[in-house]
Coordinates of C-alpha atoms in Angstrom, one line a residue:
Chain A
M1 CA -6.0 -9.1 43.5
F2 CA -5.8 -12.1 40.7
H3 CA -2.9 -13.7 43.0
F4 CA -0.5 -10.7 41.4
P5 CA 2.1 -9.7 43.7
A6 CA 1.3 -5.8 44.4
E7 CA 4.2 -4.3 42.5
T8 CA 3.0 -6.3 39.2
F9 CA -0.7 -5.5 39.9
W10 CA -0.1 -1.9 40.1
L11 CA 2.3 -1.6 37.2
V12 CA 0.0 -3.6 34.9
V13 CA -3.8 -3.9 35.5
P14 CA -4.3 0.0 35.5
W15 CA -3.0 0.3 31.8
P16 CA -6.2 -0.9 29.7
I17 CA -8.1 1.5 31.7
I18 CA -5.7 4.5 31.1
W19 CA -5.5 3.8 27.4
L20 CA -9.5 3.6 27.2
T21 CA -9.7 6.8 29.0
W22 CA -7.1 8.5 27.0
A23 CA -9.1 7.5 24.0
I24 CA -12.4 8.5 25.0
I25 CA -10.8 12.1 26.2
V26 CA -9.4 12.5 23.0
F27 CA -12.6 11.6 21.1
F28 CA -14.5 14.3 22.8
K29 CA -11.5 17.0 22.7
F30 CA -11.3 16.5 19.0
K31 CA -15.2 16.7 18.4
R32 CA -15.4 19.8 20.5
D33 CA -12.5 21.1 18.1
E34 CA -14.2 20.1 15.0
E35 CA -17.4 21.6 16.0
L36 CA -15.7 25.1 16.8
E37 CA -13.9 24.8 13.6
D38 CA -17.1 24.2 11.4
E39 CA -18.9 27.0 13.4
Y40 CA -15.8 29.4 12.4
V41 CA -15.9 28.3 8.6
N42 CA -19.3 28.6 8.7
N43 CA -19.8 32.1 10.3
G44 CA -16.7 33.3 8.2
K45 CA -18.4 32.2 4.8
G46 CA -21.8 34.1 6.1
D47 CA -19.9 37.3 6.6
E48 CA -18.4 37.2 3.0
Chain B
M1 CA -7.5 -32.4 2.9
R2 CA -7.4 -30.9 6.5
V3 CA -10.1 -28.3 7.4
D4 CA -7.4 -26.0 8.8
I5 CA -5.9 -25.8 5.1
V6 CA -8.9 -25.4 3.2
F7 CA -9.8 -22.8 5.5
F8 CA -6.7 -20.9 5.0
I9 CA -6.7 -21.5 1.0
C10 CA -10.3 -20.0 0.8
Y11 CA -8.9 -16.9 3.0
L12 CA -6.1 -16.5 0.4
L13 CA -8.3 -16.4 -2.4
F14 CA -10.5 -14.3 -0.6
L15 CA -7.5 -11.8 -0.3
L16 CA -6.7 -12.0 -3.8
G17 CA -10.3 -11.2 -4.7
I18 CA -9.7 -7.8 -3.1
G19 CA -6.9 -7.0 -4.8
V20 CA -8.5 -7.7 -8.1
Y21 CA -11.6 -5.9 -7.1
F22 CA -9.3 -2.8 -6.5
T23 CA -7.2 -3.1 -9.8
R24 CA -9.2 -0.6 -11.9
K25 CA -9.7 1.8 -9.1
A26 CA -6.2 2.0 -8.0
S27 CA -4.9 2.6 -11.4
R28 CA -6.7 6.2 -11.9
S29 CA -3.8 7.9 -10.4
P30 CA -0.5 7.7 -8.6
E31 CA -2.9 9.3 -5.4
S32 CA -5.1 6.2 -5.9
Y33 CA -2.2 3.7 -6.1
L34 CA -0.2 4.9 -3.5
L35 CA -2.8 6.6 -1.0
A36 CA -6.1 5.1 -1.8
D37 CA -7.3 8.8 -3.0
R38 CA -6.8 9.9 0.8
K39 CA -10.6 8.5 1.3
L40 CA -10.1 6.3 4.1
G41 CA -12.5 6.1 6.6
P42 CA -12.1 5.7 10.7
A43 CA -12.6 1.9 10.9
V44 CA -10.3 1.0 7.9
T45 CA -7.7 3.5 9.1
A46 CA -7.7 2.0 12.4
L47 CA -7.6 -1.6 11.9
T48 CA -5.1 -1.2 9.0
M49 CA -2.8 0.8 11.1
Q50 CA -2.9 -1.7 13.9
S51 CA -2.3 -5.0 11.8
T52 CA 0.3 -3.3 10.0
S53 CA 2.2 -2.3 13.1
M54 CA 1.6 -5.9 14.7
S55 CA 3.5 -8.5 12.6
G56 CA 4.2 -12.1 13.3
F57 CA 5.9 -11.2 16.5
M58 CA 2.6 -11.1 18.2
F59 CA 2.1 -14.7 17.3
M60 CA 5.8 -15.9 17.6
G61 CA 8.2 -13.7 19.4
G62 CA 6.1 -12.1 21.9
P63 CA 4.6 -15.2 23.4
A64 CA 7.9 -17.1 23.4
L65 CA 9.1 -14.0 25.4
A66 CA 5.8 -14.6 27.8
Y67 CA 6.7 -18.3 27.9
Q68 CA 10.4 -17.6 29.0
H69 CA 10.2 -14.5 31.4
G70 CA 6.4 -14.6 32.4
W71 CA 5.0 -11.3 33.3
Y72 CA 7.9 -9.2 32.5
A73 CA 6.8 -9.7 28.8
I74 CA 3.7 -7.9 29.4
M75 CA 5.5 -4.6 29.3
Y76 CA 5.8 -5.0 25.5
A77 CA 2.0 -5.3 25.4
I78 CA 1.4 -2.2 27.7
G79 CA 3.3 -0.2 25.0
D80 CA 1.7 -1.8 22.1
A81 CA -1.7 -1.4 23.6
G82 CA -1.4 2.4 23.7
G83 CA 0.9 2.8 20.4
G84 CA -1.9 3.3 17.9
I85 CA -3.8 5.7 20.4
V86 CA -0.6 7.8 20.7
N87 CA 0.4 7.6 17.0
L88 CA -3.1 9.0 16.0
T89 CA -3.4 11.5 18.9
V90 CA 0.1 13.1 18.2
L91 CA 0.6 12.9 14.5
G92 CA -2.9 12.1 12.9
K93 CA -4.5 15.2 12.4
R94 CA -1.5 17.8 11.8
M95 CA 0.3 15.0 9.5
R96 CA -3.0 14.3 7.4
R97 CA -3.4 18.2 6.9
M98 CA 0.3 19.0 6.1
S99 CA 0.9 16.0 4.0
Q100 CA -2.0 17.3 1.7
L101 CA -0.8 21.0 1.8
L102 CA 2.8 19.9 0.7
G103 CA 1.3 17.6 -1.9
A104 CA 3.1 14.7 -0.7
L105 CA 2.2 11.3 -1.6
S106 CA 4.9 9.1 0.3
P107 CA 6.4 9.6 4.0
I108 CA 9.8 10.4 2.7
E109 CA 8.5 12.8 0.3
Y110 CA 6.8 14.5 3.1
L111 CA 9.9 15.2 5.2
E112 CA 11.8 16.4 1.9
K113 CA 9.0 19.0 1.1
R114 CA 8.5 19.7 4.9
F115 CA 12.2 20.6 5.5
E116 CA 13.0 21.5 1.9
S117 CA 16.1 19.5 1.6
A118 CA 16.8 16.9 -1.3
A119 CA 19.4 15.4 1.0
I120 CA 16.9 14.0 3.7
R121 CA 15.0 12.1 0.6
V122 CA 18.3 10.6 -0.2
V123 CA 19.1 9.9 3.5
G124 CA 15.6 8.8 4.3
A125 CA 15.1 6.9 1.2
T126 CA 18.2 4.8 1.9
I127 CA 17.3 4.0 5.3
T128 CA 13.9 3.1 4.1
I129 CA 15.0 0.8 1.7
I130 CA 17.7 -1.1 3.8
F131 CA 15.5 -1.6 6.8
L132 CA 12.5 -1.9 5.2
F133 CA 13.8 -4.5 2.9
A134 CA 15.3 -6.4 6.0
Y135 CA 11.9 -6.1 7.6
V136 CA 9.9 -7.6 4.8
F137 CA 12.7 -10.7 4.4
A138 CA 11.9 -11.4 8.0
Q139 CA 8.3 -11.3 7.5
F140 CA 8.4 -13.6 4.5
L141 CA 10.6 -16.0 6.2
A142 CA 8.3 -16.0 9.1
A143 CA 5.5 -16.7 6.5
G144 CA 7.4 -19.5 4.7
K145 CA 8.3 -21.2 8.3
T146 CA 4.6 -20.9 9.7
L147 CA 3.4 -22.4 6.8
E148 CA 5.9 -25.3 6.7
T149 CA 5.7 -26.1 10.3
L150 CA 1.4 -26.0 10.4
T151 CA 0.6 -27.2 6.9
G152 CA 3.4 -29.6 6.2
W153 CA 4.3 -28.0 2.9
K154 CA 7.7 -27.7 1.6
Y155 CA 9.3 -24.4 2.8
E156 CA 10.1 -23.0 -0.6
W157 CA 6.6 -23.8 -1.7
A158 CA 5.2 -22.4 1.3
V159 CA 7.2 -19.0 0.7
I160 CA 6.1 -19.0 -3.0
I161 CA 2.3 -19.7 -2.0
G162 CA 2.0 -17.4 1.1
V163 CA 4.2 -14.5 -0.4
G164 CA 3.0 -15.0 -3.8
I165 CA -0.6 -14.0 -2.9
I166 CA 0.8 -10.9 -0.8
I167 CA 2.5 -9.6 -4.0
L168 CA -0.2 -10.5 -6.2
Y169 CA -2.9 -8.7 -4.6
T170 CA -0.5 -5.8 -3.7
V171 CA 0.7 -5.2 -7.5
A172 CA -3.1 -5.2 -8.6
G173 CA -4.8 -3.3 -5.9
G174 CA -2.1 -1.3 -4.7
Y175 CA -2.7 0.6 -1.3
L176 CA -6.4 0.3 -1.4
A177 CA -5.9 -3.5 -1.6
V178 CA -3.6 -3.3 1.1
V179 CA -5.5 -1.4 3.5
W180 CA -8.8 -3.4 2.8
T181 CA -7.1 -6.8 3.1
D182 CA -5.6 -5.3 6.3
F183 CA -9.0 -4.7 7.9
F184 CA -10.3 -8.4 7.4
Q185 CA -6.8 -9.4 8.6
S186 CA -7.1 -7.3 11.8
I187 CA -10.9 -9.2 12.3
I188 CA -9.3 -12.7 11.7
M189 CA -6.2 -11.9 14.1
L190 CA -8.6 -10.8 16.7
L191 CA -11.1 -13.7 16.2
G192 CA -8.4 -16.3 16.3
V193 CA -6.6 -15.2 19.5
L194 CA -9.6 -14.3 21.6
F195 CA -11.3 -17.6 21.1
L196 CA -8.0 -19.3 22.1
V197 CA -7.8 -17.1 25.2
I198 CA -11.2 -17.9 26.2
A199 CA -10.7 -21.7 25.7
G200 CA -7.2 -21.3 27.5
F201 CA -8.8 -19.7 30.8
N202 CA -11.1 -22.5 30.9
H203 CA -8.3 -24.8 30.9
V204 CA -6.2 -23.0 33.7
G205 CA -8.9 -21.7 35.9
G206 CA -9.1 -18.2 34.9
L207 CA -6.6 -15.4 35.5
S208 CA -6.4 -16.3 39.4
G209 CA -5.8 -20.0 38.4
L210 CA -3.3 -18.9 36.1
N211 CA -1.3 -16.8 38.4
Q212 CA -1.7 -19.3 40.9
Q213 CA -0.4 -22.2 38.9
L214 CA 2.5 -19.9 37.6
A215 CA 3.7 -18.8 41.3
E216 CA 3.8 -22.5 42.3
I217 CA 6.1 -23.2 39.1
D218 CA 8.3 -20.4 39.8
P219 CA 7.3 -17.0 41.6
S220 CA 9.5 -15.0 39.6
Y221 CA 7.1 -15.4 36.6
L222 CA 4.9 -13.2 38.3
S223 CA 7.4 -10.4 38.4
I224 CA 8.0 -7.8 36.2
W225 CA 11.7 -8.2 36.3
G226 CA 11.8 -11.3 34.4
K227 CA 12.4 -15.0 35.1
D228 CA 14.9 -15.3 38.2
Y229 CA 14.6 -11.4 38.2
V230 CA 17.2 -11.0 35.7
Y231 CA 16.3 -7.5 35.2
Y232 CA 15.6 -6.5 38.4
G233 CA 16.0 -3.0 39.1
Q234 CA 16.8 -2.1 35.6
W235 CA 14.3 0.5 34.9
G236 CA 15.9 1.8 31.6
V237 CA 15.0 -2.0 30.2
I238 CA 11.5 -1.9 31.5
I239 CA 10.7 1.7 30.3
G240 CA 12.5 0.9 26.7
S241 CA 10.4 -2.2 26.4
S242 CA 7.2 -0.4 26.9
L243 CA 8.3 2.8 25.0
I244 CA 9.3 0.9 21.8
Y245 CA 6.0 0.0 21.1
M246 CA 4.2 2.9 22.5
I247 CA 5.9 5.6 20.5
G248 CA 8.2 3.7 18.0
Y249 CA 5.3 3.7 15.4
M250 CA 5.4 7.1 14.9
G251 CA 8.8 6.3 13.2
L252 CA 7.8 3.4 10.9
P253 CA 7.2 5.0 7.5
H254 CA 4.7 2.3 6.6
V255 CA 2.8 3.0 9.5
V256 CA 2.6 7.0 9.5
V257 CA 1.6 6.9 5.9
R258 CA -1.9 6.0 7.4
H259 CA -2.2 9.5 8.6
M260 CA -1.8 10.7 5.1
S261 CA -4.5 8.3 3.5
M262 CA -7.5 9.3 6.1
R263 CA -10.5 10.8 4.6
S264 CA -10.1 14.0 6.6
T265 CA -8.8 15.3 9.9
K266 CA -12.2 14.3 11.4
T267 CA -11.4 10.6 10.8
V268 CA -8.8 10.9 13.5
K269 CA -11.0 11.0 16.8
T270 CA -13.4 7.8 15.6
A271 CA -10.1 6.0 14.5
T272 CA -8.4 6.4 18.0
L273 CA -11.4 5.0 19.6
I274 CA -11.6 2.1 17.4
T275 CA -7.8 1.7 18.0
A276 CA -8.1 1.8 21.8
I277 CA -10.9 -1.0 21.9
Y278 CA -9.3 -3.3 19.4
N279 CA -6.1 -2.9 21.1
Q280 CA -7.0 -3.9 24.7
L281 CA -8.9 -6.9 23.3
F282 CA -5.8 -8.0 21.2
T283 CA -2.5 -6.8 22.2
Y284 CA -2.5 -8.8 25.7
S285 CA -4.1 -11.8 24.7
P286 CA -0.8 -13.5 22.7
Y287 CA 1.1 -12.9 26.0
L288 CA -1.6 -14.4 28.2
L289 CA -1.1 -17.4 25.8
G290 CA 2.6 -17.7 26.4
F291 CA 1.6 -17.6 30.3
M292 CA -0.6 -20.3 29.9
G293 CA 2.1 -22.4 27.7
I294 CA 4.3 -22.3 30.7
I295 CA 1.5 -24.4 32.8
L296 CA -0.1 -26.6 29.8
L297 CA 3.3 -27.1 27.5
P298 CA 6.3 -27.4 29.9
Q299 CA 8.4 -29.4 27.7
L300 CA 8.1 -27.4 24.7
S301 CA 11.3 -27.2 22.6
D302 CA 10.6 -23.9 20.5
P303 CA 8.9 -21.5 22.4
E304 CA 8.1 -19.4 19.3
M305 CA 5.4 -22.1 18.6
V306 CA 3.7 -21.9 21.7
I307 CA 0.4 -20.7 20.5
P308 CA 0.4 -22.9 17.5
T309 CA 1.0 -25.8 19.8
L310 CA -1.5 -24.7 22.3
A311 CA -4.1 -24.6 19.5
Y312 CA -3.5 -27.8 18.0
T313 CA -2.8 -29.8 21.0
F314 CA -5.8 -28.5 22.9
F315 CA -8.4 -27.1 20.5
P316 CA -8.2 -28.8 17.3
G317 CA -10.7 -28.3 14.4
I318 CA -12.1 -25.1 13.9
L319 CA -10.1 -23.1 16.4
S320 CA -6.7 -24.4 15.0
A321 CA -8.3 -23.5 11.4
I322 CA -9.0 -20.0 12.5
L323 CA -5.6 -19.7 14.2
L324 CA -3.6 -20.7 11.3
S325 CA -5.1 -18.0 9.2
A326 CA -4.8 -15.5 12.2
V327 CA -1.0 -16.2 12.3
M328 CA -0.8 -15.7 8.3
A329 CA -2.9 -12.6 8.7
A330 CA -0.6 -10.9 11.3
I331 CA 2.5 -11.7 9.2
M332 CA 0.7 -10.8 5.8
S333 CA -0.8 -7.5 6.9
T334 CA 2.6 -6.4 7.9
A335 CA 4.4 -7.7 5.0
D336 CA 2.2 -6.1 2.2
S337 CA 2.2 -2.8 4.1
I338 CA 6.1 -2.9 4.0
L339 CA 6.0 -4.1 0.4
M340 CA 3.8 -1.4 -0.7
Q341 CA 6.0 1.1 1.1
A342 CA 9.4 -0.1 -0.5
G343 CA 7.7 -0.2 -3.8
T344 CA 6.5 3.4 -3.3
T345 CA 9.8 4.5 -1.9
L346 CA 11.5 3.2 -5.1
S347 CA 8.7 4.7 -7.6
R348 CA 8.1 8.1 -5.9
D349 CA 11.3 8.7 -4.0
I350 CA 13.8 7.5 -6.2
Y351 CA 12.3 7.1 -9.9
Q352 CA 9.9 10.1 -10.2
R353 CA 12.2 12.1 -7.9
F354 CA 15.7 11.5 -9.4
I355 CA 15.1 9.8 -12.6
D356 CA 12.3 10.8 -14.6
K357 CA 10.6 14.1 -12.9
K358 CA 8.0 14.7 -15.8
A359 CA 6.8 10.8 -15.7
S360 CA 3.1 10.6 -16.8
Y361 CA 0.4 9.5 -14.1
S362 CA 0.1 6.3 -15.7
R363 CA 3.8 5.8 -15.8
V364 CA 4.0 6.5 -12.1
V365 CA 1.5 3.9 -11.2
L366 CA 3.2 1.3 -13.9
I367 CA 6.5 2.0 -12.3
S368 CA 5.0 1.7 -8.8
R369 CA 3.5 -1.6 -9.8
L370 CA 6.9 -2.8 -11.0
S371 CA 8.5 -1.6 -7.8
V372 CA 6.3 -3.5 -5.7
L373 CA 6.8 -6.6 -7.9
L374 CA 10.4 -6.3 -8.0
A375 CA 10.6 -5.8 -4.0
G376 CA 8.5 -8.9 -3.8
V377 CA 10.5 -11.1 -6.2
I378 CA 13.8 -10.0 -4.3
G379 CA 12.2 -10.8 -1.1
I380 CA 11.1 -14.3 -2.1
L381 CA 14.6 -15.1 -3.4
V382 CA 16.1 -13.9 -0.4
A383 CA 13.9 -15.8 1.9
I384 CA 14.4 -19.0 -0.2
I385 CA 18.1 -18.5 -0.4
Q386 CA 18.6 -17.0 3.2
P387 CA 22.0 -15.2 2.4
P388 CA 23.7 -15.0 6.0
R389 CA 24.4 -11.3 6.4
V390 CA 21.0 -10.1 5.4
F391 CA 19.2 -11.7 8.2
D392 CA 21.7 -9.5 10.6
L393 CA 19.9 -6.7 9.4
V394 CA 16.7 -7.7 10.7
V395 CA 17.5 -7.3 14.3
F396 CA 18.2 -3.7 13.8
A397 CA 15.1 -3.1 11.5
F398 CA 12.1 -2.1 13.7
G399 CA 14.5 0.2 16.2
T400 CA 16.4 1.7 13.6
L401 CA 13.5 3.1 11.7
G402 CA 11.8 4.2 15.0
N403 CA 14.8 6.1 16.0
S404 CA 15.7 7.4 12.7
F405 CA 12.3 9.1 11.8
M406 CA 10.3 9.4 15.1
V407 CA 11.7 12.9 16.0
A408 CA 11.5 14.0 12.2
Y409 CA 8.0 13.4 12.1
I410 CA 7.0 14.8 15.4
A411 CA 9.3 18.0 14.8
S412 CA 7.6 18.2 11.5
V413 CA 4.1 19.1 12.9
Y414 CA 5.2 20.5 16.4
W415 CA 8.3 22.6 15.9
K416 CA 7.9 25.4 13.3
N417 CA 11.4 26.5 13.5
A418 CA 12.9 22.9 13.0
N419 CA 15.0 22.9 9.9
K420 CA 17.1 20.3 7.7
V421 CA 20.3 20.2 9.6
G422 CA 18.6 19.1 12.9
V423 CA 16.3 16.7 11.2
L424 CA 19.2 15.1 9.2
S425 CA 21.3 15.0 12.7
S426 CA 18.4 13.4 14.4
M427 CA 17.5 10.8 11.6
I428 CA 21.5 9.9 11.3
A429 CA 22.3 9.9 15.1
G430 CA 19.0 8.0 16.0
G431 CA 19.6 5.2 13.5
L432 CA 23.3 4.6 14.2
S433 CA 22.9 4.6 17.9
N434 CA 20.3 2.1 17.9
I435 CA 22.9 0.2 15.6
L436 CA 25.5 0.5 17.7
W437 CA 23.6 -0.2 21.1
T438 CA 22.3 -3.4 19.8
S439 CA 25.2 -4.9 18.0
L440 CA 27.6 -4.1 20.9
N441 CA 25.2 -5.1 23.4
W442 CA 25.6 -1.7 25.7
E443 CA 22.1 -2.5 27.0
A444 CA 24.3 -5.1 29.1
V445 CA 26.5 -2.2 30.2
T446 CA 24.4 0.7 30.7
G447 CA 20.9 -1.0 31.6
I448 CA 19.3 1.2 28.8
H449 CA 17.1 -0.4 26.0
P450 CA 18.6 0.4 22.6
F451 CA 15.3 2.3 21.7
L452 CA 15.6 4.3 24.6
A453 CA 19.2 5.5 24.1
G454 CA 18.5 5.9 20.1
L455 CA 15.5 8.4 21.4
I456 CA 17.5 10.2 23.6
I457 CA 20.5 10.7 21.4
S458 CA 18.3 11.5 18.5
I459 CA 16.6 14.4 20.4
I460 CA 19.8 15.8 21.5
A461 CA 21.2 15.5 17.6
M462 CA 18.0 17.5 16.6
L463 CA 18.5 20.2 19.3
I464 CA 22.1 20.8 18.5
G465 CA 21.6 20.4 14.7
N466 CA 18.8 22.7 14.7
R467 CA 21.3 25.3 15.7
F468 CA 23.3 25.4 12.4
G469 CA 20.5 25.3 9.8
T470 CA 18.7 28.3 8.4
P471 CA 15.0 28.6 9.5
P472 CA 12.2 27.2 7.3
S473 CA 11.0 29.5 4.2
E474 CA 7.9 31.6 4.8
K475 CA 5.7 29.3 2.8
I476 CA 6.4 26.2 4.8
Q477 CA 5.8 28.5 8.0
K478 CA 2.7 29.3 6.7
I479 CA 1.7 25.8 5.9
F480 CA 2.8 24.6 9.3
D481 CA 0.4 27.0 10.8
E482 CA -2.3 26.0 8.5
A483 CA -1.6 22.5 9.4
K484 CA -2.1 23.3 13.2
G485 CA -5.5 24.3 12.5
Q486 CA -6.7 27.9 12.4
R487 CA -8.0 29.6 15.6
I488 CA -9.4 33.0 15.6
L489 CA -7.7 33.8 18.7
P490 CA -5.3 31.9 21.0
K491 CA -7.2 29.2 22.3
N492 CA -7.4 30.2 26.2
I493 CA -8.7 33.6 25.4
E494 CA -11.0 32.2 22.8
K495 CA -12.4 30.0 25.4
N496 CA -13.1 32.6 27.9
I497 CA -14.7 34.7 25.3
A498 CA -17.3 31.8 24.4
K499 CA -17.9 31.0 28.2
D500 CA -17.9 34.6 29.7
I501 CA -18.5 37.4 27.5
G502 CA -21.1 35.6 25.1
P503 CA -21.9 36.1 21.7
E504 CA -21.2 39.7 21.0
A505 CA -17.4 38.9 21.7
R506 CA -17.7 36.2 19.2
T507 CA -18.8 38.9 16.7
V508 CA -16.0 40.8 17.6
S509 CA -13.4 37.9 17.2
L510 CA -14.8 37.1 13.7
F511 CA -14.1 40.8 13.0
L512 CA -10.7 40.4 14.2
K513 CA -10.2 37.0 12.0
Q514 CA -10.8 39.1 9.0
V515 CA -8.4 41.8 10.1
N516 CA -5.5 40.1 11.5
P517 CA -5.9 36.2 12.1
V518 CA -3.8 34.5 14.8
N519 CA -2.7 30.8 14.9
G520 CA -2.3 29.3 18.1

């Protein structure tokens, strides 16, 4: 594809997709962590 | 006057305006001047981190490498495209929390307080001052040469005008001016390079046309092993080329300070996403232009000028006007951050730490401003006089800083029992090995990139050295746990409670939190 040799294609082309996927996963993971943390803080305050 | 010069002068005045705008706000306290009150949002954090990380190398050295070696050079871009994402994911949240808990305003002060050792501050400040100065001299020199080549100004005047503006807005507006100018500069960098790539692809027939023509000139341009397969089978070189920018930024004090200035840990997630999108659009483009240069400019005498020559030869007018500002933006956005960091190290890590511990807020801000001014003036003089020995240091600057500090910063937030002996050993061994590997050209003998060698040696030094030191104090261990983020129960148990047992179990876990909180 794109006239790349196979080796160059597989070592180069996937990287932008890998980085974007990483960032999207991190976004949702951190979002979930924050929601849990907020929940605990709020619950904790409510108990006090 | 030429349109590109008019555009560039307006751009300089705009940057100066930002510096003036933030003058009063920056003067409120040392935290305002040095860290923008730790109130930066995700977009500014992401873009200042990227424009700081990516220097004039992106418009000159990188494309020159692409012009000389073909697709091998893209290995650097691959690392660069992920550098900010890795940096924010690994260090972002924990370093933001810990730096505030420790009350640290500079990345070197952070290391001293985390590892409870003045020696770390002395060694860290020494390495920072030597190599950040070398780094900033290189940026000033690049600024002068670029302006001289593209505008026809005399070199000395080009340095004084280009660098003088950086110094003025940094002295006036401090860190706030630096990050906000970086924000706008990153946008100019992206626009400049994207317009050029789109126009360039029209000339060469898209990516397929580019590769087809490269193969006709020399098929080795399409391999990842360099022109004439010069790096064939040398995985140590290929991996090192990617790693240096993929993880190396975690060792640069002027980059990691961005973690300390975020508004909160919540800033990290959006900043990571913005960084990812920006990097995928930006980092590959200068290298693609280098490949286009092989086809469109076969007789080019100075490969470092491939992008400006492409712009001025094939796309004169507004595109070349944007490009001049884009090249200068890349240089200036890195130079101002380094200058700011050098000033911070002089004022906070040397003056306030060792000379006048009880200095008032206003005095610290004044000293910080004078330090930035002093660093800038020395930089201008060195860039104009160009003493021969000083520029020998430039070759080591990035790798030495990365190898000296990267392991220390990662250990500070991921290894509770990491101690001062381990960190000092890793800083000294990592920095020294990079210098030796580069200066004695051990890469040719071993097939291992200097950065990869320095990284391995600094990790080994950390592991060995740590066996000889005493564990951190109870206070630091408590701060470490807090910076990790408190959880009620270890994560896997918590997850199962939430999923399987339901809200009743959550009440039990909240009760446990009050009785015996567990961090994990």
